mmCIF file of C-alpha atoms in Angstrom:
data_model
loop_
_atom_site.group_PDB
_atom_site.id
_atom_site.type_symbol
_atom_site.label_atom_id
_atom_site.label_comp_id
_atom_site.label_asym_id
_atom_site.label_seq_id
_atom_site.Cartn_x
_atom_site.Cartn_y
_atom_site.Cartn_z
ATOM 1 C CA MET A 1 -70.896 104.742 20.974
ATOM 2 C CA ALA A 2 -73.869 105.370 23.362
ATOM 3 C CA LYS A 3 -73.284 107.828 26.127
ATOM 4 C CA VAL A 4 -74.325 107.089 29.657
ATOM 5 C CA THR A 5 -74.706 109.996 32.038
ATOM 6 C CA LEU A 6 -74.388 109.166 35.750
ATOM 7 C CA THR A 7 -75.980 111.295 38.416
ATOM 8 C CA PRO A 8 -74.230 110.529 41.604
ATOM 9 C CA ASP A 9 -76.060 110.889 44.874
ATOM 10 C CA SER A 10 -73.465 112.040 47.306
ATOM 11 C CA GLY A 11 -76.026 112.214 50.190
ATOM 12 C CA PHE A 12 -76.671 108.459 49.466
ATOM 13 C CA ALA A 13 -72.953 107.583 49.828
ATOM 14 C CA ARG A 14 -72.872 109.467 53.193
ATOM 15 C CA GLU A 15 -75.935 107.613 54.341
ATOM 16 C CA LEU A 16 -74.264 104.337 53.526
ATOM 17 C CA MET A 17 -71.301 105.314 55.449
ATOM 18 C CA ASP A 18 -73.384 106.409 58.523
ATOM 19 C CA ALA A 19 -75.330 103.071 58.384
ATOM 20 C CA GLY A 20 -72.167 100.981 58.783
ATOM 21 C CA GLY A 21 -70.286 101.272 55.468
ATOM 22 C CA ASP A 22 -67.647 103.773 56.735
ATOM 23 C CA SER A 23 -64.877 101.817 54.980
ATOM 24 C CA LEU A 24 -66.296 102.603 51.536
ATOM 25 C CA LYS A 25 -63.840 105.209 50.388
ATOM 26 C CA LYS A 26 -60.980 102.871 50.903
ATOM 27 C CA CYS A 27 -62.084 100.732 47.827
ATOM 28 C CA TYR A 28 -60.175 101.362 44.590
ATOM 29 C CA GLN A 29 -62.130 98.794 42.690
ATOM 30 C CA CYS A 30 -59.562 96.024 42.126
ATOM 31 C CA ALA A 31 -62.325 93.273 42.103
ATOM 32 C CA THR A 32 -60.328 91.149 44.586
ATOM 33 C CA CYS A 33 -63.582 91.007 46.881
ATOM 34 C CA ALA A 34 -65.559 89.440 43.885
ATOM 35 C CA VAL A 35 -62.899 86.743 43.333
ATOM 36 C CA ALA A 36 -62.563 85.943 47.142
ATOM 37 C CA CYS A 37 -66.292 85.646 47.830
ATOM 38 C CA PRO A 38 -67.246 81.835 47.916
ATOM 39 C CA MET A 39 -70.889 82.657 47.508
ATOM 40 C CA ALA A 40 -70.767 84.877 44.389
ATOM 41 C CA PRO A 41 -71.804 83.028 41.123
ATOM 42 C CA ASP A 42 -69.761 83.387 37.935
ATOM 43 C CA ASN A 43 -72.612 85.009 35.913
ATOM 44 C CA SER A 44 -73.216 87.791 38.624
ATOM 45 C CA PRO A 45 -70.248 88.262 40.928
ATOM 46 C CA TYR A 46 -70.417 90.490 43.907
ATOM 47 C CA PRO A 47 -69.567 92.558 45.836
ATOM 48 C CA ARG A 48 -67.311 94.531 43.418
ATOM 49 C CA LYS A 49 -70.205 95.934 41.534
ATOM 50 C CA GLU A 50 -71.900 97.021 44.632
ATOM 51 C CA MET A 51 -68.805 98.816 45.877
ATOM 52 C CA VAL A 52 -68.672 100.639 42.541
ATOM 53 C CA TRP A 53 -72.337 101.689 42.713
ATOM 54 C CA ALA A 54 -71.894 102.742 46.319
ATOM 55 C CA SER A 55 -68.814 104.890 45.593
ATOM 56 C CA TRP A 56 -70.606 106.564 42.696
ATOM 57 C CA GLY A 57 -73.771 107.211 44.639
ATOM 58 C CA GLN A 58 -75.900 104.964 42.422
ATOM 59 C CA LYS A 59 -78.764 104.592 44.812
ATOM 60 C CA ASP A 60 -81.336 103.098 42.468
ATOM 61 C CA LYS A 61 -78.970 100.432 41.257
ATOM 62 C CA LEU A 62 -77.968 99.410 44.747
ATOM 63 C CA MET A 63 -81.472 99.461 46.209
ATOM 64 C CA GLY A 64 -82.777 97.315 43.334
ATOM 65 C CA ASP A 65 -79.872 94.856 43.578
ATOM 66 C CA PRO A 66 -80.871 91.354 44.899
ATOM 67 C CA ASP A 67 -77.267 90.480 45.566
ATOM 68 C CA ILE A 68 -76.951 92.738 48.693
ATOM 69 C CA TRP A 69 -79.210 90.281 50.362
ATOM 70 C CA LEU A 70 -77.149 87.182 49.546
ATOM 71 C CA CYS A 71 -73.939 88.125 51.310
ATOM 72 C CA HIS A 72 -73.241 85.916 54.374
ATOM 73 C CA ASN A 73 -70.683 88.388 55.774
ATOM 74 C CA CYS A 74 -67.997 85.782 56.148
ATOM 75 C CA GLY A 75 -65.153 88.313 55.916
ATOM 76 C CA ASN A 76 -63.097 86.732 53.222
ATOM 77 C CA CYS A 77 -63.385 89.825 51.003
ATOM 78 C CA ALA A 78 -62.110 91.933 53.900
ATOM 79 C CA GLU A 79 -59.194 89.639 54.590
ATOM 80 C CA LEU A 80 -57.866 89.699 51.083
ATOM 81 C CA CYS A 81 -58.646 93.458 50.352
ATOM 82 C CA PRO A 82 -55.303 95.284 49.689
ATOM 83 C CA ARG A 83 -56.734 98.531 50.817
ATOM 84 C CA GLY A 84 -58.444 97.422 54.091
ATOM 85 C CA ALA A 85 -61.984 98.000 52.811
ATOM 86 C CA LYS A 86 -64.822 95.974 54.214
ATOM 87 C CA PRO A 87 -67.156 95.178 51.244
ATOM 88 C CA ALA A 88 -69.415 92.958 53.433
ATOM 89 C CA ASP A 89 -70.031 95.907 55.724
ATOM 90 C CA VAL A 90 -71.052 98.041 52.768
ATOM 91 C CA MET A 91 -73.455 95.322 51.628
ATOM 92 C CA SER A 92 -74.870 95.233 55.197
ATOM 93 C CA ALA A 93 -75.085 99.086 55.208
ATOM 94 C CA ALA A 94 -77.053 98.941 52.003
ATOM 95 C CA ARG A 95 -79.501 96.563 53.498
ATOM 96 C CA ASN A 96 -79.800 98.957 56.508
ATOM 97 C CA VAL A 97 -80.765 101.698 54.212
ATOM 98 C CA VAL A 98 -83.352 99.593 52.491
ATOM 99 C CA TYR A 99 -84.980 98.735 55.881
ATOM 100 C CA LYS A 100 -85.186 102.390 56.626
ATOM 101 C CA ASN A 101 -86.992 103.354 53.402
ATOM 102 C CA LEU A 102 -88.798 100.236 52.227
ATOM 103 C CA VAL A 103 -92.210 100.664 53.949
ATOM 104 C CA GLY A 104 -93.865 103.700 55.874
ATOM 105 C CA PRO A 105 -94.349 105.300 58.193
ATOM 106 C CA ALA A 106 -90.915 106.881 57.276
ATOM 107 C CA LYS A 107 -90.558 108.197 60.861
ATOM 108 C CA VAL A 108 -90.322 104.766 62.364
ATOM 109 C CA GLY A 109 -87.605 103.876 59.697
ATOM 110 C CA GLU A 110 -85.698 107.084 60.802
ATOM 111 C CA TRP A 111 -86.041 106.025 64.572
ATOM 112 C CA MET A 112 -84.770 102.507 63.719
ATOM 113 C CA SER A 113 -81.777 103.752 61.887
ATOM 114 C CA SER A 114 -80.130 105.454 64.821
ATOM 115 C CA PRO A 115 -79.601 104.933 68.692
ATOM 116 C CA LYS A 116 -81.213 108.441 68.998
ATOM 117 C CA GLY A 117 -84.606 106.907 68.030
ATOM 118 C CA LEU A 118 -84.419 104.190 70.723
ATOM 119 C CA PRO A 119 -86.080 106.262 73.459
ATOM 120 C CA MET A 120 -89.113 106.876 71.278
ATOM 121 C CA LEU A 121 -89.272 103.268 70.155
ATOM 122 C CA PHE A 122 -89.438 102.208 73.761
ATOM 123 C CA LEU A 123 -91.730 105.004 75.009
ATOM 124 C CA ILE A 124 -94.542 104.029 72.531
ATOM 125 C CA PRO A 125 -95.166 100.456 73.901
ATOM 126 C CA ALA A 126 -94.232 101.551 77.395
ATOM 127 C CA VAL A 127 -97.058 104.016 77.452
ATOM 128 C CA LEU A 128 -99.443 101.704 75.749
ATOM 129 C CA TRP A 129 -99.023 98.850 78.246
ATOM 130 C CA LEU A 130 -98.918 101.228 81.208
ATOM 131 C CA VAL A 131 -102.259 102.666 80.128
ATOM 132 C CA VAL A 132 -103.689 99.110 79.770
ATOM 133 C CA TRP A 133 -102.340 98.358 83.212
ATOM 134 C CA ALA A 134 -103.904 101.378 84.722
ATOM 135 C CA ILE A 135 -107.370 100.789 83.107
ATOM 136 C CA MET A 136 -107.424 97.053 84.141
ATOM 137 C CA ALA A 137 -106.246 97.794 87.681
ATOM 138 C CA ASN A 138 -108.783 100.578 88.360
ATOM 139 C CA CYS A 139 -111.681 99.222 86.392
ATOM 140 C CA PHE A 140 -111.472 95.509 86.912
ATOM 141 C CA ALA A 141 -109.172 94.858 89.847
ATOM 142 C CA GLY A 142 -110.632 97.306 92.446
ATOM 143 C CA GLY A 143 -107.694 99.612 92.134
ATOM 144 C CA GLU A 144 -105.158 96.989 92.876
ATOM 145 C CA TRP A 145 -102.065 97.187 90.531
ATOM 146 C CA PHE A 146 -100.484 94.010 91.927
ATOM 147 C CA PRO A 147 -103.430 91.617 92.581
ATOM 148 C CA ARG A 148 -103.485 87.940 93.580
ATOM 149 C CA VAL A 149 -106.007 85.414 92.527
ATOM 150 C CA ASP A 150 -106.633 82.929 95.417
ATOM 151 C CA GLY A 151 -103.231 83.841 96.785
ATOM 152 C CA ARG A 152 -101.429 83.308 93.451
ATOM 153 C CA ILE A 153 -99.823 85.646 91.001
ATOM 154 C CA VAL A 154 -101.772 85.574 87.740
ATOM 155 C CA PHE A 155 -100.661 87.984 85.088
ATOM 156 C CA GLY A 156 -103.990 87.529 83.303
ATOM 157 C CA SER A 157 -105.733 89.180 86.136
ATOM 158 C CA ILE A 158 -104.351 92.515 84.838
ATOM 159 C CA PHE A 159 -103.198 91.734 81.247
ATOM 160 C CA TYR A 160 -106.334 89.697 80.393
ATOM 161 C CA GLY A 161 -106.220 87.977 76.999
ATOM 162 C CA ASP A 162 -109.625 88.820 75.852
ATOM 163 C CA TYR A 163 -109.358 92.508 76.288
ATOM 164 C CA THR A 164 -105.638 93.391 76.108
ATOM 165 C CA ILE A 165 -103.063 90.771 75.090
ATOM 166 C CA ASP A 166 -104.807 89.034 72.158
ATOM 167 C CA PRO A 167 -106.385 91.950 70.392
ATOM 168 C CA LEU A 168 -103.353 94.244 70.711
ATOM 169 C CA PHE A 169 -100.802 91.652 69.685
ATOM 170 C CA MET A 170 -102.899 90.442 66.908
ATOM 171 C CA ILE A 171 -103.228 93.836 65.377
ATOM 172 C CA THR A 172 -99.586 94.410 66.018
ATOM 173 C CA PHE A 173 -98.491 91.032 64.558
ATOM 174 C CA PHE A 174 -100.625 91.005 61.482
ATOM 175 C CA GLY A 175 -100.095 94.695 60.776
ATOM 176 C CA ALA A 176 -96.368 93.999 60.711
ATOM 177 C CA LEU A 177 -96.918 91.048 58.381
ATOM 178 C CA PHE A 178 -98.922 93.302 56.116
ATOM 179 C CA LEU A 179 -96.064 95.786 56.019
ATOM 180 C CA ILE A 180 -93.468 92.960 55.466
ATOM 181 C CA ALA A 181 -95.623 91.628 52.553
ATOM 182 C CA LYS A 182 -95.905 95.158 51.180
ATOM 183 C CA GLY A 183 -92.180 95.580 51.463
ATOM 184 C CA CYS A 184 -91.422 92.242 49.653
ATOM 185 C CA VAL A 185 -93.607 93.185 46.812
ATOM 186 C CA LYS A 186 -91.843 96.637 46.456
ATOM 187 C CA LEU A 187 -88.551 94.848 46.736
ATOM 188 C CA TRP A 188 -89.410 92.458 43.911
ATOM 189 C CA LYS A 189 -90.622 95.316 41.738
ATOM 190 C CA GLN A 190 -87.229 97.095 42.305
ATOM 191 C CA PHE A 191 -85.385 93.928 41.293
ATOM 192 C CA ARG A 192 -87.530 93.686 38.130
ATOM 193 C CA GLN A 193 -87.033 97.300 37.342
ATOM 194 C CA THR A 194 -83.219 97.180 37.814
ATOM 195 C CA LYS A 195 -82.393 93.756 36.701
ATOM 196 C CA GLY A 196 -85.299 92.635 34.382
ATOM 197 C CA LYS A 197 -85.480 89.015 33.577
ATOM 198 C CA THR A 198 -82.188 87.095 33.267
ATOM 199 C CA LEU A 199 -81.805 84.548 30.559
ATOM 200 C CA VAL A 200 -82.665 81.167 31.965
ATOM 201 C CA LEU A 201 -80.991 78.209 30.443
ATOM 202 C CA GLY A 202 -82.332 74.715 30.719
ATOM 203 C CA PRO A 203 -85.748 73.683 32.214
ATOM 204 C CA THR A 204 -87.655 76.062 34.353
ATOM 205 C CA LYS A 205 -89.537 75.269 37.589
ATOM 206 C CA PRO A 206 -92.719 76.849 39.132
ATOM 207 C CA TRP A 207 -92.043 79.424 41.748
ATOM 208 C CA TYR A 208 -93.350 77.405 44.596
ATOM 209 C CA ILE A 209 -90.855 74.552 43.776
ATOM 210 C CA HIS A 210 -88.004 77.208 44.006
ATOM 211 C CA LEU A 211 -89.565 78.525 47.225
ATOM 212 C CA VAL A 212 -89.561 75.035 48.922
ATOM 213 C CA GLN A 213 -85.979 74.439 47.793
ATOM 214 C CA MET A 214 -84.841 77.776 48.967
ATOM 215 C CA LEU A 215 -86.517 77.367 52.392
ATOM 216 C CA TRP A 216 -84.840 73.892 52.794
ATOM 217 C CA ASP A 217 -81.359 75.028 51.768
ATOM 218 C CA GLU A 218 -81.438 78.359 53.618
ATOM 219 C CA VAL A 219 -83.645 78.053 56.582
ATOM 220 C CA VAL A 220 -84.056 74.335 57.546
ATOM 221 C CA THR A 221 -80.530 72.919 56.809
ATOM 222 C CA HIS A 222 -78.644 76.311 56.727
ATOM 223 C CA LYS A 223 -76.458 74.571 54.015
ATOM 224 C CA LYS A 224 -75.242 77.882 52.640
ATOM 225 C CA PHE A 225 -73.544 78.655 56.014
ATOM 226 C CA ASP A 226 -71.404 75.538 55.177
ATOM 227 C CA ASP A 227 -70.850 76.609 51.600
ATOM 228 C CA CYS A 228 -69.711 80.052 52.891
ATOM 229 C CA GLN A 229 -66.426 79.783 54.842
ATOM 230 C CA THR A 230 -66.746 80.578 58.475
ATOM 231 C CA GLY A 231 -64.502 83.497 58.336
ATOM 232 C CA PRO A 232 -60.964 84.895 57.834
ATOM 233 C CA ARG A 233 -57.910 83.721 59.771
ATOM 234 C CA THR A 234 -57.711 86.625 62.106
ATOM 235 C CA GLY A 235 -55.889 85.008 64.965
ATOM 236 C CA GLN A 236 -59.120 84.669 66.991
ATOM 237 C CA PRO A 237 -61.651 81.758 67.016
ATOM 238 C CA GLU A 238 -64.274 82.308 64.514
ATOM 239 C CA ASN A 239 -67.149 79.800 65.231
ATOM 240 C CA SER A 240 -69.793 79.479 62.511
ATOM 241 C CA ARG A 241 -73.048 81.390 62.853
ATOM 242 C CA LYS A 242 -74.880 78.103 61.863
ATOM 243 C CA PHE A 243 -75.187 76.791 65.387
ATOM 244 C CA GLY A 244 -76.440 80.011 66.796
ATOM 245 C CA HIS A 245 -78.928 80.633 63.923
ATOM 246 C CA ILE A 246 -80.381 77.124 64.191
ATOM 247 C CA CYS A 247 -80.872 77.549 67.911
ATOM 248 C CA MET A 248 -82.614 80.867 67.394
ATOM 249 C CA ILE A 249 -84.913 79.291 64.860
ATOM 250 C CA ILE A 250 -85.710 76.295 67.092
ATOM 251 C CA GLY A 251 -86.319 78.557 69.981
ATOM 252 C CA PHE A 252 -88.605 80.959 68.041
ATOM 253 C CA ALA A 253 -90.513 78.116 66.527
ATOM 254 C CA SER A 254 -91.020 76.416 69.864
ATOM 255 C CA LEU A 255 -92.292 79.576 71.433
ATOM 256 C CA ALA A 256 -94.516 80.182 68.383
ATOM 257 C CA VAL A 257 -96.163 76.866 68.801
ATOM 258 C CA VAL A 258 -96.711 77.463 72.501
ATOM 259 C CA THR A 259 -98.297 80.776 71.761
ATOM 260 C CA ALA A 260 -100.622 79.280 69.150
ATOM 261 C CA ILE A 261 -101.587 76.380 71.446
ATOM 262 C CA VAL A 262 -102.358 78.672 74.425
ATOM 263 C CA ALA A 263 -104.288 81.218 72.343
ATOM 264 C CA GLY A 264 -106.113 78.351 70.637
ATOM 265 C CA GLY A 265 -106.819 76.703 73.957
ATOM 266 C CA HIS A 266 -108.213 80.011 75.299
ATOM 267 C CA TRP A 267 -110.540 80.817 72.443
ATOM 268 C CA ILE A 268 -111.525 77.365 71.371
ATOM 269 C CA GLY A 269 -112.001 76.428 75.052
ATOM 270 C CA LYS A 270 -114.944 79.016 75.094
ATOM 271 C CA VAL A 271 -116.810 76.727 72.679
ATOM 272 C CA ILE A 272 -115.366 73.367 73.638
ATOM 273 C CA PRO A 273 -114.583 73.596 77.366
ATOM 274 C CA PHE A 274 -112.457 70.301 77.623
ATOM 275 C CA LEU A 275 -109.980 71.895 75.140
ATOM 276 C CA SER A 276 -109.411 75.054 77.224
ATOM 277 C CA ILE A 277 -106.012 75.800 78.554
ATOM 278 C CA HIS A 278 -105.615 77.915 81.706
ATOM 279 C CA THR A 279 -102.603 79.923 82.656
ATOM 280 C CA PRO A 280 -100.351 79.885 84.646
ATOM 281 C CA MET A 281 -99.673 76.175 83.670
ATOM 282 C CA PRO A 282 -97.844 73.806 85.909
ATOM 283 C CA LEU A 283 -94.153 73.304 85.265
ATOM 284 C CA TYR A 284 -94.697 69.673 84.229
ATOM 285 C CA PHE A 285 -97.465 70.546 81.680
ATOM 286 C CA PRO A 286 -96.291 69.584 78.177
ATOM 287 C CA VAL A 287 -96.913 73.000 76.788
ATOM 288 C CA LYS A 288 -94.954 74.563 79.698
ATOM 289 C CA LEU A 289 -92.069 72.204 79.107
ATOM 290 C CA LEU A 290 -91.977 73.181 75.433
ATOM 291 C CA ALA A 291 -92.075 76.852 76.380
ATOM 292 C CA ASN A 292 -89.063 76.511 78.729
ATOM 293 C CA PHE A 293 -87.271 74.398 76.277
ATOM 294 C CA GLY A 294 -87.704 76.986 73.598
ATOM 295 C CA ALA A 295 -86.622 79.827 75.871
ATOM 296 C CA ILE A 296 -83.439 77.899 76.943
ATOM 297 C CA VAL A 297 -82.502 77.087 73.287
ATOM 298 C CA LEU A 298 -83.139 80.815 72.408
ATOM 299 C CA ILE A 299 -80.749 81.974 75.052
ATOM 300 C CA VAL A 300 -78.141 79.423 73.913
ATOM 301 C CA GLY A 301 -78.364 80.820 70.474
ATOM 302 C CA LEU A 302 -78.106 84.284 71.783
ATOM 303 C CA VAL A 303 -74.999 83.547 73.756
ATOM 304 C CA SER A 304 -73.350 81.911 70.809
ATOM 305 C CA LEU A 305 -74.148 84.856 68.433
ATOM 306 C CA THR A 306 -73.229 87.464 70.952
ATOM 307 C CA LEU A 307 -69.888 85.913 71.848
ATOM 308 C CA ARG A 308 -69.144 85.492 68.089
ATOM 309 C CA ARG A 309 -69.787 89.100 67.415
ATOM 310 C CA LYS A 310 -67.859 90.290 70.409
ATOM 311 C CA ARG A 311 -64.818 88.229 69.321
ATOM 312 C CA GLN A 312 -64.764 89.390 65.812
ATOM 313 C CA ASN A 313 -61.582 91.135 64.747
ATOM 314 C CA PRO A 314 -62.406 94.825 64.006
ATOM 315 C CA LYS A 315 -59.844 94.689 61.214
ATOM 316 C CA PHE A 316 -62.127 92.625 59.158
ATOM 317 C CA PHE A 317 -65.553 92.976 60.778
ATOM 318 C CA SER A 318 -67.567 95.833 62.322
ATOM 319 C CA SER A 319 -70.884 95.590 64.186
ATOM 320 C CA ASN A 320 -73.293 98.364 63.580
ATOM 321 C CA TYR A 321 -76.330 99.603 65.527
ATOM 322 C CA HIS A 322 -78.775 97.366 63.536
ATOM 323 C CA ASP A 323 -76.812 94.282 64.583
ATOM 324 C CA TRP A 324 -76.853 95.172 68.243
ATOM 325 C CA TYR A 325 -80.401 96.406 68.320
ATOM 326 C CA LEU A 326 -81.649 92.982 67.142
ATOM 327 C CA LEU A 327 -79.590 90.984 69.543
ATOM 328 C CA GLY A 328 -80.511 93.349 72.304
ATOM 329 C CA ILE A 329 -84.245 93.269 71.806
ATOM 330 C CA ILE A 330 -84.150 89.371 71.573
ATOM 331 C CA TRP A 331 -82.094 89.292 74.819
ATOM 332 C CA ALA A 332 -84.572 91.626 76.467
ATOM 333 C CA VAL A 333 -87.588 89.308 75.364
ATOM 334 C CA ALA A 334 -85.794 86.134 76.493
ATOM 335 C CA LEU A 335 -84.621 87.405 79.864
ATOM 336 C CA THR A 336 -87.815 89.305 80.905
ATOM 337 C CA GLY A 337 -89.792 86.173 79.979
ATOM 338 C CA LEU A 338 -87.650 83.850 82.203
ATOM 339 C CA LEU A 339 -87.485 86.263 84.940
ATOM 340 C CA SER A 340 -91.229 87.044 85.002
ATOM 341 C CA GLN A 341 -91.824 83.256 85.386
ATOM 342 C CA LEU A 342 -89.056 82.957 88.177
ATOM 343 C CA PHE A 343 -90.449 85.923 90.205
ATOM 344 C CA ARG A 344 -93.922 84.490 89.844
ATOM 345 C CA LEU A 345 -92.764 81.071 91.284
ATOM 346 C CA ALA A 346 -90.807 82.971 94.091
ATOM 347 C CA ASP A 347 -94.063 84.775 94.846
ATOM 348 C CA ALA A 348 -92.380 88.263 94.390
ATOM 349 C CA VAL A 349 -95.517 89.850 93.273
ATOM 350 C CA HIS A 350 -94.189 93.409 92.550
ATOM 351 C CA CYS A 351 -91.137 92.293 90.677
ATOM 352 C CA ALA A 352 -93.217 89.758 88.789
ATOM 353 C CA PHE A 353 -95.704 92.257 87.447
ATOM 354 C CA LEU A 354 -93.080 94.839 86.616
ATOM 355 C CA VAL A 355 -90.922 92.369 84.667
ATOM 356 C CA TYR A 356 -93.920 90.914 82.907
ATOM 357 C CA TYR A 357 -94.862 94.466 81.904
ATOM 358 C CA LEU A 358 -91.435 95.037 80.460
ATOM 359 C CA HIS A 359 -91.716 91.649 78.689
ATOM 360 C CA LEU A 360 -94.812 92.874 76.992
ATOM 361 C CA VAL A 361 -93.059 96.101 76.026
ATOM 362 C CA PHE A 362 -90.151 94.220 74.434
ATOM 363 C CA VAL A 363 -92.280 91.726 72.710
ATOM 364 C CA TRP A 364 -94.307 94.463 71.231
ATOM 365 C CA MET A 365 -91.112 96.207 70.037
ATOM 366 C CA LEU A 366 -89.882 92.989 68.427
ATOM 367 C CA PHE A 367 -93.019 92.527 66.373
ATOM 368 C CA ALA A 368 -94.144 96.095 65.705
ATOM 369 C CA TYR A 369 -90.773 97.330 64.354
ATOM 370 C CA LEU A 370 -90.124 94.020 62.442
ATOM 371 C CA PRO A 371 -90.395 95.644 58.904
ATOM 372 C CA TRP A 372 -87.571 98.118 59.715
ATOM 373 C CA SER A 373 -85.347 95.836 61.676
ATOM 374 C CA LYS A 374 -82.617 93.351 60.786
ATOM 375 C CA LEU A 375 -85.100 90.547 61.521
ATOM 376 C CA GLY A 376 -87.128 91.651 58.516
ATOM 377 C CA HIS A 377 -84.064 90.357 56.627
ATOM 378 C CA LEU A 378 -85.671 86.879 56.862
ATOM 379 C CA ALA A 379 -88.488 87.946 54.573
ATOM 380 C CA TYR A 380 -86.476 90.372 52.406
ATOM 381 C CA ARG A 381 -83.660 87.921 51.964
ATOM 382 C CA ALA A 382 -86.079 85.171 51.091
ATOM 383 C CA THR A 383 -87.615 87.489 48.302
ATOM 384 C CA ALA A 384 -84.215 88.179 46.800
ATOM 385 C CA LEU A 385 -83.186 84.424 46.947
ATOM 386 C CA LEU A 386 -86.441 83.443 45.177
ATOM 387 C CA TYR A 387 -86.041 86.117 42.610
ATOM 388 C CA VAL A 388 -82.461 85.009 41.561
ATOM 389 C CA ARG A 389 -83.416 81.475 41.565
ATOM 390 C CA MET A 390 -86.443 81.957 39.374
ATOM 391 C CA TYR A 391 -84.575 84.194 36.920
ATOM 392 C CA GLY A 392 -81.258 82.530 36.013
ATOM 393 C CA ARG A 393 -79.305 81.552 39.103
ATOM 394 C CA GLY A 394 -79.485 78.431 41.164
#
């Protein structure tokens, strides 16, 4: 009989517990969780094997396991667990550890993993945009930090698109996308190294067909949220996350379209003047209506998801720092965006510029730290879903 030598990593087990999996040691590996999970396939049930690997400190196995990305955290496993363990929390903690170590610089991952790093995460963009503000005010606005243009508040008079907003955010956004892509490639290699190719029975499909089907099922229709039960019977209302998630997607998509139209109108308008778009736009302008619609829908989604998380029974669910960081930063982006518009309309010049400055800080944080945040889950989860669909599981 072949001998298998395990080399436990006790430090990894502690790291998991610190990242939100503090119920790990309650598990005695009865496999009830794998039976209870409505999402786990028969040929690769979870989360029992993940609980075993986590308990034994098998870091490589857990980090290369695509199934940690497939859990919808419905809570059925925790409800039925005879020991009061929370397997879904351990799966979430494993993802949090992956966020931290998937791409560099490692220091950012370390800051993102704990509230202790939050001041530094905020300080970087706060200093960046304050320096921009100071340079533009002193070099282009005659030393006026809160200027008016023809009696109006125009944020572009300080944070001008050509020299500040567009280049800085383009570098930030595409830099984050590069790191996300790099992380997805690394994740795929980890899956291949750990799992290899699973036997595929029946006709195969090209990867792009799997990708389209996965995006339809998981992103557009959120069908898997219906397949996964909405949560255990905890004595408290457990509304589905589907409504909140769909609102967030619609809100972000609307605001992304607005950003693309405004940026396109700005740059294309330099060549084709009649296509130019000038800001601030009137409230009745179609692009402005879409922007406000997106902001309102985003806040509705935030309210839904925040209330749901606040109402969760701690016996079956626990929210960790990564959960609240993402909700908090999106709340900050949405509220500062709306407030900057309201202060501008109210002609409160000092409040308008200060809140808009904070809006830029929070938007930069949202995008710049994307590869190490729970929002990166969108890309990493899509990678895992595509992998399992291509190699043996539908």
